[in-house]
PDB file of C-alpha atoms and ligand atoms in Angstrom:
ATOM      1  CA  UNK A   1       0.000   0.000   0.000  1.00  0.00           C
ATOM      2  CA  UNK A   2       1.513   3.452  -0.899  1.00  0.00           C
ATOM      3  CA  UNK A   3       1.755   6.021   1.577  1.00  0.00           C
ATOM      4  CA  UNK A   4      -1.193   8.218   0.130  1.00  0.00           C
ATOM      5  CA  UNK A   5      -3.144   5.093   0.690  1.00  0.00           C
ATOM      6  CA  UNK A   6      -2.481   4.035   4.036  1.00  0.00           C
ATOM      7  CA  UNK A   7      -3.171   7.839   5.053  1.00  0.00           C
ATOM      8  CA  UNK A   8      -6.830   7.691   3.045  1.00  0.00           C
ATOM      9  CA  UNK A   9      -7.610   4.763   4.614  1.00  0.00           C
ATOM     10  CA  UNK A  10      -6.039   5.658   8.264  1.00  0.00           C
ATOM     11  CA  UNK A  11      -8.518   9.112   7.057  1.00  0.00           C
ATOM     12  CA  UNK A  12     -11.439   7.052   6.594  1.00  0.00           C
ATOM     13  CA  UNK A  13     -11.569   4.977   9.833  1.00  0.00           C
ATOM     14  CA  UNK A  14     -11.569   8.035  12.244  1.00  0.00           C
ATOM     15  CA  UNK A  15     -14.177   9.840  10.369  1.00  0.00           C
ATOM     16  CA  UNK A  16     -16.048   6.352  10.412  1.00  0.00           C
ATOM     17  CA  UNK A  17     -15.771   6.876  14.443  1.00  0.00           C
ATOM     18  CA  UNK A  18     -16.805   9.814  14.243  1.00  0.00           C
ATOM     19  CA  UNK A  19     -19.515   9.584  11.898  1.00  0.00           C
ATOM     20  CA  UNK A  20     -21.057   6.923  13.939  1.00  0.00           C
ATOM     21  CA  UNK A  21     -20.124   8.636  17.326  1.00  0.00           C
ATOM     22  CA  UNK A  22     -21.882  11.524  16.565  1.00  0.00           C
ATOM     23  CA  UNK A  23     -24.707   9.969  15.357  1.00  0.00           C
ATOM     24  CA  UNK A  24     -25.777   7.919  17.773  1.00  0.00           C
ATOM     25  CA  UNK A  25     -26.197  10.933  19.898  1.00  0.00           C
ATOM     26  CA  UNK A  26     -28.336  13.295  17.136  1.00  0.00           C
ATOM     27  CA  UNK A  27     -24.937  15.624  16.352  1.00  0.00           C
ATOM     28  CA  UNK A  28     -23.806  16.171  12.905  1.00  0.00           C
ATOM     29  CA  UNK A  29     -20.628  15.092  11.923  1.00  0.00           C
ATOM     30  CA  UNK A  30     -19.414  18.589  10.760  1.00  0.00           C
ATOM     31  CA  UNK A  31     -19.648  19.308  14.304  1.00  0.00           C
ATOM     32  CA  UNK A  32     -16.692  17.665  15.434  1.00  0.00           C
ATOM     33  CA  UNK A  33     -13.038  18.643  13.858  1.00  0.00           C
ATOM     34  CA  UNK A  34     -10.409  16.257  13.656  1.00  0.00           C
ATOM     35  CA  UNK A  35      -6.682  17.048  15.133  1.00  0.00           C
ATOM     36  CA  UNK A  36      -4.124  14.850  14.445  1.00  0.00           C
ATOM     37  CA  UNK A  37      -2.087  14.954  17.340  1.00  0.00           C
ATOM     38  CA  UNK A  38       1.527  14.557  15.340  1.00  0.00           C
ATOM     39  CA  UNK A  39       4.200  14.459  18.120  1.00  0.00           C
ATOM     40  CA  UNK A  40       7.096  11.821  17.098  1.00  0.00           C
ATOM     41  CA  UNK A  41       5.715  11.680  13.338  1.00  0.00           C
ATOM     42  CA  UNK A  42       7.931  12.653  10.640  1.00  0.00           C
ATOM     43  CA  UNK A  43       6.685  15.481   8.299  1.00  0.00           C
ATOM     44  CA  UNK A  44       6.485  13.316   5.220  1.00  0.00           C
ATOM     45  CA  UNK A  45       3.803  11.690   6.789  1.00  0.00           C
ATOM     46  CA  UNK A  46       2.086  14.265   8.208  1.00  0.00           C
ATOM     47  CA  UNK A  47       2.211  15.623   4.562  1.00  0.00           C
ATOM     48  CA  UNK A  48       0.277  12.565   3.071  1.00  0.00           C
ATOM     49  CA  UNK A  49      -2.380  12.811   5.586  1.00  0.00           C
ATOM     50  CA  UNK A  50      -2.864  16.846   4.864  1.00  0.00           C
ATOM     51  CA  UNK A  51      -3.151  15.374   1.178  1.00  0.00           C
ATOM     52  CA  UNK A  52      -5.328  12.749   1.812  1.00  0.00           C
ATOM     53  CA  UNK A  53      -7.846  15.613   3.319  1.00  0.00           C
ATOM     54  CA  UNK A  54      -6.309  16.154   6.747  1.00  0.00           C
ATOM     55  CA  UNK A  55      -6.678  19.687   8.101  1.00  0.00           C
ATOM     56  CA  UNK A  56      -5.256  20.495  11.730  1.00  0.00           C
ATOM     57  CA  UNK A  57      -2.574  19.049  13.447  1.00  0.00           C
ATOM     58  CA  UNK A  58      -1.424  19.372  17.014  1.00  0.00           C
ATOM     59  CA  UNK A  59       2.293  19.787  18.461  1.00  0.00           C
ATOM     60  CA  UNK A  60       3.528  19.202  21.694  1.00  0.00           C
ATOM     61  CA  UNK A  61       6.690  20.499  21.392  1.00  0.00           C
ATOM     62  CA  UNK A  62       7.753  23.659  20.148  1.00  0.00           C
ATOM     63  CA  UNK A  63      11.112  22.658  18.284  1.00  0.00           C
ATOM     64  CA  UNK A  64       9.917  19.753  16.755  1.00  0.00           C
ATOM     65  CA  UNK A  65       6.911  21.809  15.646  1.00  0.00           C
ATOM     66  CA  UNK A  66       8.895  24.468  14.146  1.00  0.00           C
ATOM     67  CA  UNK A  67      11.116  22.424  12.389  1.00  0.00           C
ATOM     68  CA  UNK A  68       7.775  20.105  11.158  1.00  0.00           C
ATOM     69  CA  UNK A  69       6.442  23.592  10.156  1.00  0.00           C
ATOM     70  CA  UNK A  70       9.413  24.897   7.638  1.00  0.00           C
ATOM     71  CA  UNK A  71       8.547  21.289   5.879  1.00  0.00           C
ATOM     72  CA  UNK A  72       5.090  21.746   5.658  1.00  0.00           C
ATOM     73  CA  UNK A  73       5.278  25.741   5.055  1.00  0.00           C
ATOM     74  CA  UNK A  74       3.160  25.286   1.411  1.00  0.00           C
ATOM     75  CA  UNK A  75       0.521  23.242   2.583  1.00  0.00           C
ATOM     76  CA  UNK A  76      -3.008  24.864   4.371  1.00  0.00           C
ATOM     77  CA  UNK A  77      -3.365  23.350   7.821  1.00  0.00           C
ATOM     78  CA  UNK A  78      -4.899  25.184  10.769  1.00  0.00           C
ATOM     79  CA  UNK A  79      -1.720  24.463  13.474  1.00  0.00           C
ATOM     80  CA  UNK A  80      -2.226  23.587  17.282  1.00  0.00           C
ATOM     81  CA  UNK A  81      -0.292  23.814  20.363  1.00  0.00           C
ATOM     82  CA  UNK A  82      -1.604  20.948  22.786  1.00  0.00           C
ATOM     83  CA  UNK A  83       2.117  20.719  24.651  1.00  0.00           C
ATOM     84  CA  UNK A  84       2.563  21.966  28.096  1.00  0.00           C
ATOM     85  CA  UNK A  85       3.478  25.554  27.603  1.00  0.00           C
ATOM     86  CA  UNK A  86       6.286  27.041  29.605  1.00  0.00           C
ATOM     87  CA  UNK A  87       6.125  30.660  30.453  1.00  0.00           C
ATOM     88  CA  UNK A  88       9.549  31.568  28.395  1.00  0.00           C
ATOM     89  CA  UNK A  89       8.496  30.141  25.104  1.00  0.00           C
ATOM     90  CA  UNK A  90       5.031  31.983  24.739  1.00  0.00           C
ATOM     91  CA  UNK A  91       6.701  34.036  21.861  1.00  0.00           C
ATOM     92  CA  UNK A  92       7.466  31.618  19.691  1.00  0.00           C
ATOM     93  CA  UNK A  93       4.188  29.814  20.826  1.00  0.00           C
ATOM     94  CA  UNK A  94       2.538  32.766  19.437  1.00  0.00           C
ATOM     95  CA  UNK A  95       4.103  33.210  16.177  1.00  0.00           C
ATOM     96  CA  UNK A  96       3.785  29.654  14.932  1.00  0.00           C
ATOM     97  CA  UNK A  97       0.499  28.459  16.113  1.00  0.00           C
ATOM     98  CA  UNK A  98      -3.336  29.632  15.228  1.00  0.00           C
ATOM     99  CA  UNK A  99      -4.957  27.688  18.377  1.00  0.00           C
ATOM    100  CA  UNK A 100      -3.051  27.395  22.035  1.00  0.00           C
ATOM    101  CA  UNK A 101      -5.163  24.397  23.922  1.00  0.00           C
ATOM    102  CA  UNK A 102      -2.911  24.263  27.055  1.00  0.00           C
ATOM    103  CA  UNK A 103      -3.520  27.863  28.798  1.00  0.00           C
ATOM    104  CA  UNK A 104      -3.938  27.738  32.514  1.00  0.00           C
ATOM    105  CA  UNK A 105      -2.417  30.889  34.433  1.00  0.00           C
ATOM    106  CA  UNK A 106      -3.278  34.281  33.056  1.00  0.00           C
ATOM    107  CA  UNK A 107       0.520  35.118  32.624  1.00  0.00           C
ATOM    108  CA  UNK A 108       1.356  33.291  29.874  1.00  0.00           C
ATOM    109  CA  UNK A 109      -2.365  34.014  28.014  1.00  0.00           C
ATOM    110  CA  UNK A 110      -0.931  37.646  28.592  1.00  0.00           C
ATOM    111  CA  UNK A 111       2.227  37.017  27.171  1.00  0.00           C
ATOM    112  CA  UNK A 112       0.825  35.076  24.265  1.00  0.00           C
ATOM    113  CA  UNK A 113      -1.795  38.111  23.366  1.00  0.00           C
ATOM    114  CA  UNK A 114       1.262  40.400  23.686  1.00  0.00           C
ATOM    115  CA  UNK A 115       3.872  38.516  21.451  1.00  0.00           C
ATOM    116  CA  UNK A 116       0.879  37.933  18.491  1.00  0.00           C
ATOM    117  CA  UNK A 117       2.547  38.890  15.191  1.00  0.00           C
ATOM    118  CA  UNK A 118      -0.697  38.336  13.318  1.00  0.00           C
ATOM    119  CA  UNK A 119      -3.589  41.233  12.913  1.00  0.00           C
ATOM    120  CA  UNK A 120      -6.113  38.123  14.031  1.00  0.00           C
ATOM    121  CA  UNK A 121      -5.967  36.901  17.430  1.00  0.00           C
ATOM    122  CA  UNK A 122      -4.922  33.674  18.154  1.00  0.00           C
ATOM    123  CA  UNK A 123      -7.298  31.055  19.797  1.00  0.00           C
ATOM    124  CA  UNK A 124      -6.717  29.801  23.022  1.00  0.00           C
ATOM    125  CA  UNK A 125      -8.288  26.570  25.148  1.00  0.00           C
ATOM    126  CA  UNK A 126      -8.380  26.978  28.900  1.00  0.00           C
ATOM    127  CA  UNK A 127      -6.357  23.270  30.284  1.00  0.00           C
ATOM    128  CA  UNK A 128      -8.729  21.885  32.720  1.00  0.00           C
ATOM    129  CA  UNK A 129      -6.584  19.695  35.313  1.00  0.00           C
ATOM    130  CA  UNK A 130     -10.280  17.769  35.839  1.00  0.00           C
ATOM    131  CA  UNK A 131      -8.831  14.722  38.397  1.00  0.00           C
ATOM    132  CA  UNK A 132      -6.835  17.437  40.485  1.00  0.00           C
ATOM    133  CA  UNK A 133      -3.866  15.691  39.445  1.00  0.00           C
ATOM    134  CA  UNK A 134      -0.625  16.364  40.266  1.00  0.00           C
ATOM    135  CA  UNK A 135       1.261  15.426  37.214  1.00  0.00           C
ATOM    136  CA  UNK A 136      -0.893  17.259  34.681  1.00  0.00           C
ATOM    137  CA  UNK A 137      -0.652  20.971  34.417  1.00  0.00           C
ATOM    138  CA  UNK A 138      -4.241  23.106  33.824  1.00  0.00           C
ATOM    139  CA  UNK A 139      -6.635  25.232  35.878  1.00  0.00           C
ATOM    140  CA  UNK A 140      -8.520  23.782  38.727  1.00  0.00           C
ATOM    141  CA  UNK A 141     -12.367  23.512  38.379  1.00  0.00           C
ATOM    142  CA  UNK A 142     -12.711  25.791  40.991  1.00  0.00           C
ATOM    143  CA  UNK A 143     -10.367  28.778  39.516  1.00  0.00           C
ATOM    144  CA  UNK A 144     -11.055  28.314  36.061  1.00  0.00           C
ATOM    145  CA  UNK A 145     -14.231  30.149  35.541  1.00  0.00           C
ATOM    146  CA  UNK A 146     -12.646  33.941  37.197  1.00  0.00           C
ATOM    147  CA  UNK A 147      -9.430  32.519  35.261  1.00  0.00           C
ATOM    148  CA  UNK A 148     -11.748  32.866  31.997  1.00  0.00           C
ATOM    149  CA  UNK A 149     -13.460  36.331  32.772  1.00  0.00           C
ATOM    150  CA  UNK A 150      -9.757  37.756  33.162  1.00  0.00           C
ATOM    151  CA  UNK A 151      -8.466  35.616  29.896  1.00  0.00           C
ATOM    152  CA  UNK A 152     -11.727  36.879  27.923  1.00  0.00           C
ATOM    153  CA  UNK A 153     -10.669  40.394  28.347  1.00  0.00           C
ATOM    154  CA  UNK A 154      -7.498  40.358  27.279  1.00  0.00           C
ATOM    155  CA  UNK A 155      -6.893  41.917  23.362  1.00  0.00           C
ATOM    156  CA  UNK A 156      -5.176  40.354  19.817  1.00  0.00           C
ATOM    157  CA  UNK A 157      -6.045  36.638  21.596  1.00  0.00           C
ATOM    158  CA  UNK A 158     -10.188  34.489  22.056  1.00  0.00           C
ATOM    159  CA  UNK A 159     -10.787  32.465  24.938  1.00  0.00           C
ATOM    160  CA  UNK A 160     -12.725  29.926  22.647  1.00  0.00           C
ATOM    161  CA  UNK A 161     -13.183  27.147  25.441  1.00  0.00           C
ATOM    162  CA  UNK A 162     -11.746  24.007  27.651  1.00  0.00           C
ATOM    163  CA  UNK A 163      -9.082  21.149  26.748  1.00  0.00           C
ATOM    164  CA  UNK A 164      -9.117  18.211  29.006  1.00  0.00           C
ATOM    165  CA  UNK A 165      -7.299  15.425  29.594  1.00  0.00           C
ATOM    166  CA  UNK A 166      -9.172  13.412  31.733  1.00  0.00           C
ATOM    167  CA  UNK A 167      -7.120  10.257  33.671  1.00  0.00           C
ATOM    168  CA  UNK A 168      -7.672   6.654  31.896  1.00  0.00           C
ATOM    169  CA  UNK A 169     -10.703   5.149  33.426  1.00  0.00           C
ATOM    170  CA  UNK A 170     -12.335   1.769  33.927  1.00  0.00           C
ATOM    171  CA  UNK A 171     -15.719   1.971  32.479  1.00  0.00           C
ATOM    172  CA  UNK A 172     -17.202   4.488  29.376  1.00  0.00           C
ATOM    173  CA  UNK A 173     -19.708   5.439  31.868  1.00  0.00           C
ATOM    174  CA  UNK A 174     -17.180   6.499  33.786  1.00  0.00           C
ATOM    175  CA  UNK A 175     -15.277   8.491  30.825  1.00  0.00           C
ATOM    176  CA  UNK A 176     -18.200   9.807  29.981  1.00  0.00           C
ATOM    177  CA  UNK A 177     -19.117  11.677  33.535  1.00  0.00           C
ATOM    178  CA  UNK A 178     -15.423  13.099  33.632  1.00  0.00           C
ATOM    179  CA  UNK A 179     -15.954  14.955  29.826  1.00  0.00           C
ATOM    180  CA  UNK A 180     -19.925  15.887  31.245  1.00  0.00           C
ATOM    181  CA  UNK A 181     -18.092  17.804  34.358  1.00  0.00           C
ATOM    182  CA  UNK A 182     -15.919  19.833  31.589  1.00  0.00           C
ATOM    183  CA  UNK A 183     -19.105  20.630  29.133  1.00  0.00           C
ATOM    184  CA  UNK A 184     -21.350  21.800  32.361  1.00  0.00           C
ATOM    185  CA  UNK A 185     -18.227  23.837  33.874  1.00  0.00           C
ATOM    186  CA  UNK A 186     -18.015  25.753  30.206  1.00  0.00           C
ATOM    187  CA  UNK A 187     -21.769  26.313  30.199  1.00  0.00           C
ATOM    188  CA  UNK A 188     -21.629  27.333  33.794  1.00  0.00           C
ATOM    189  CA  UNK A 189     -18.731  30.007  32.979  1.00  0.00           C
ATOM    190  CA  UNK A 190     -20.550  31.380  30.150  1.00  0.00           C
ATOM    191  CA  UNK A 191     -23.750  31.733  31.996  1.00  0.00           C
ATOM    192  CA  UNK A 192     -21.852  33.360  34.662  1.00  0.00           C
ATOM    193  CA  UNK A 193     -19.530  35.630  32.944  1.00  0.00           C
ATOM    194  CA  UNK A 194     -21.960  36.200  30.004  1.00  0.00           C
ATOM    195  CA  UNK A 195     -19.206  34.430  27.407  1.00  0.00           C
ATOM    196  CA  UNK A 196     -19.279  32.667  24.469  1.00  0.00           C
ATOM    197  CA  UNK A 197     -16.540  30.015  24.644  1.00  0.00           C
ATOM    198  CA  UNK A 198     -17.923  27.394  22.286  1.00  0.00           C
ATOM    199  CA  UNK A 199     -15.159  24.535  22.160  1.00  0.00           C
ATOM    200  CA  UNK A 200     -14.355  21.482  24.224  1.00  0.00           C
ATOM    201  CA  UNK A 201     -11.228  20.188  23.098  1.00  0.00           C
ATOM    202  CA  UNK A 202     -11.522  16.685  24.492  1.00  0.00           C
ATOM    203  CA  UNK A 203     -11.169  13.063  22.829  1.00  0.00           C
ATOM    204  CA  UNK A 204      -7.959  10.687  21.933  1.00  0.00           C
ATOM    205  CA  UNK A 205      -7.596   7.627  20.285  1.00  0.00           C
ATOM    206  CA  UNK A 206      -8.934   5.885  23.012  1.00  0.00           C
ATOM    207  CA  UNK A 207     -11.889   7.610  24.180  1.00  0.00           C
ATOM    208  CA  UNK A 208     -13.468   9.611  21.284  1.00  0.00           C
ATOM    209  CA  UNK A 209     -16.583   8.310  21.162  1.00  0.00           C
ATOM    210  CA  UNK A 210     -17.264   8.671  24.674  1.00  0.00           C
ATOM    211  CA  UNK A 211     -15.930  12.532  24.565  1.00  0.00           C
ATOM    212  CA  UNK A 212     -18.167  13.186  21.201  1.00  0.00           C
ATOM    213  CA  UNK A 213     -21.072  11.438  23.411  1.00  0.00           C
ATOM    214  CA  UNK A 214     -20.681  14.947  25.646  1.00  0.00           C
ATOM    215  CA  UNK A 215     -20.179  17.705  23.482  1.00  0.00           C
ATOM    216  CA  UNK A 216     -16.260  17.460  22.121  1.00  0.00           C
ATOM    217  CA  UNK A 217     -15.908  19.675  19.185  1.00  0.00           C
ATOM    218  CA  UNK A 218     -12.360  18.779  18.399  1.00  0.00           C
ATOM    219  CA  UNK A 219     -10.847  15.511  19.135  1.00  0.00           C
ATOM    220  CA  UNK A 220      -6.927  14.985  19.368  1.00  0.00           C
ATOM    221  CA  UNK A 221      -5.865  11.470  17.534  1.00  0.00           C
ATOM    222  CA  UNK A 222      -2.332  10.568  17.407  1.00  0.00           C
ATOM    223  CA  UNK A 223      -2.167   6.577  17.686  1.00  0.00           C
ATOM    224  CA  UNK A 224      -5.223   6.244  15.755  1.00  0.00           C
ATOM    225  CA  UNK A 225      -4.708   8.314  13.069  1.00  0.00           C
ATOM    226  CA  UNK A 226      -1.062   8.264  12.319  1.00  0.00           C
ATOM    227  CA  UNK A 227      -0.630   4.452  13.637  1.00  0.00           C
ATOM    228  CA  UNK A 228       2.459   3.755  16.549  1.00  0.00           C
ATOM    229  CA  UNK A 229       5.015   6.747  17.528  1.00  0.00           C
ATOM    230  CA  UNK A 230       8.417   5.784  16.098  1.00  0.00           C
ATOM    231  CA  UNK A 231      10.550   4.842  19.574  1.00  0.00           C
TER     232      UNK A 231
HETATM  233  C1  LIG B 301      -0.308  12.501  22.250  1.00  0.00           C
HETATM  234  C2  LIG B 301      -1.496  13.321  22.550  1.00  0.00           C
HETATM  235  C3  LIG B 301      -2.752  13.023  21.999  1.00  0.00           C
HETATM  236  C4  LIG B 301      -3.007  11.814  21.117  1.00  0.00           C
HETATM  237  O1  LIG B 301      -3.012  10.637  21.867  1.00  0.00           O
HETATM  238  P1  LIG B 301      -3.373   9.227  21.198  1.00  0.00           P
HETATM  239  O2  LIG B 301      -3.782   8.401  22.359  1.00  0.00           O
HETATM  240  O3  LIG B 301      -2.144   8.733  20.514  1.00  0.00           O
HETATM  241  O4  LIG B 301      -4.508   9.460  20.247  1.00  0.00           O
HETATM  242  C5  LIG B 301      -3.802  13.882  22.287  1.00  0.00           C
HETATM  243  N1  LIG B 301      -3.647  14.955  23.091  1.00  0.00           N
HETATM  244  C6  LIG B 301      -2.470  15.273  23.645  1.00  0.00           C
HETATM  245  C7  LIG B 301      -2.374  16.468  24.519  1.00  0.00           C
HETATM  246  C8  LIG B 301      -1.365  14.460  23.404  1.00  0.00           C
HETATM  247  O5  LIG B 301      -0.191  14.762  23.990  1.00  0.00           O
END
């Protein structure tokens, strides 16, 4: 199978998933956008999938991204940071990415608004740290919605919504009452703060379905999509 193929068919399988996912709950399809979440993948195929239809992709880290990014410089893809951002790289966060999914202190949404080279803003996704969990970075559930009202006001950036990475679970019932607490806390916020944050960022390989089940509008599929990370 060529390369083009493999990427067509790897295509075709999520947007099965997601088809099915999103109709077995009354959404439409359209609803949902597909990130393929790229980390460890080389850019040539990256580059078949964007061919085979493919048109976001998320980086978590920032050199690898940059250096994925002079590759893919003439192709049209929408480009997402879902790494753990660190304070002193917000600048070139800012002039190589159109959505930030990982903001959780107001500093570095500051700093990101500030170093925007672009007339448009950029979009950012509030991190909720959902579990309270220690090794994950991302606003509590309790600061997040004055964390939001402070974002929102800021200029040249959009507070357009959550990204969560809820821990594994056993059970899709389970999964599926973690990604209900982050839809009710964005509805809560906007209700509260009079917002209009429409995005959940929420879904992998392993738990789309369940995450489309409660409102995801963009899922993050590295495994997949793109098949094993190379060691
Ligand atoms: C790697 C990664 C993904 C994709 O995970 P898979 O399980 O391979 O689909 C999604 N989101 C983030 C933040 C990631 O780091």
């Amino acid at each position: 199978m060529s390369n083009l193929d493999y990427a067509a068919k790897q295509l075709n399988k999520i947007r099965n998933r997601i088809k099915d996912a999103t109709k077995a709950v009354g959404r439409d399809e359209s609803e949902v956008e597909l990130i393929g979440a790229s980390k460890m993948q080389n850019h040539q195929l990256v580059r078949d999938f964007v061919t085979g239809g493919l048109g976001a992709i998320g980086e978590n880290y920032l050199q690898e991204a940059i250096d994925k990014r002079q590759h893919l410089q003439d192709l049209t893809l929408d480009w997402h940071f879902i790494g753990h951002i660190q304070s002193n790289k917000t600048k070139l966060i800012a002039e190589n990415f159109d959505w930030v999914h990982g903001v959780d202190r107001l500093k570095v949404a500051r700093r990101i608004a500030e170093q925007n080279p672009r007339p448009e803003p950029i979009n950012l996704l509030m991190q909720i740290n959902l579990d309270n969990e220690a090794s994950k970075s991302g606003a509590s559930v309790t600061q997040a919605p004055q964390l939001c009202d402070q974002i929102s006001q800021l200029e040249n950036v959009q507070l357009r919504g959550f990204m969560v990475i809820p821990k594994p679970r056993e059970s899709s019932a389970e999964q599926a009452a973690a990604f209900a607490k982050a839809y009710q806390l964005l509805a809560q916020t906007n209700q509260k703060y009079g917002l209009t944050m429409d995005n959940l960022s929420m879904g992998m390989s392993n738990d789309l379905e369940a995450a489309i089940a409660q409102g995801s509008t963009m899922i993050r599929i590295g495994t997949d999509l793109f098949g094993a990370r190379p060691a």
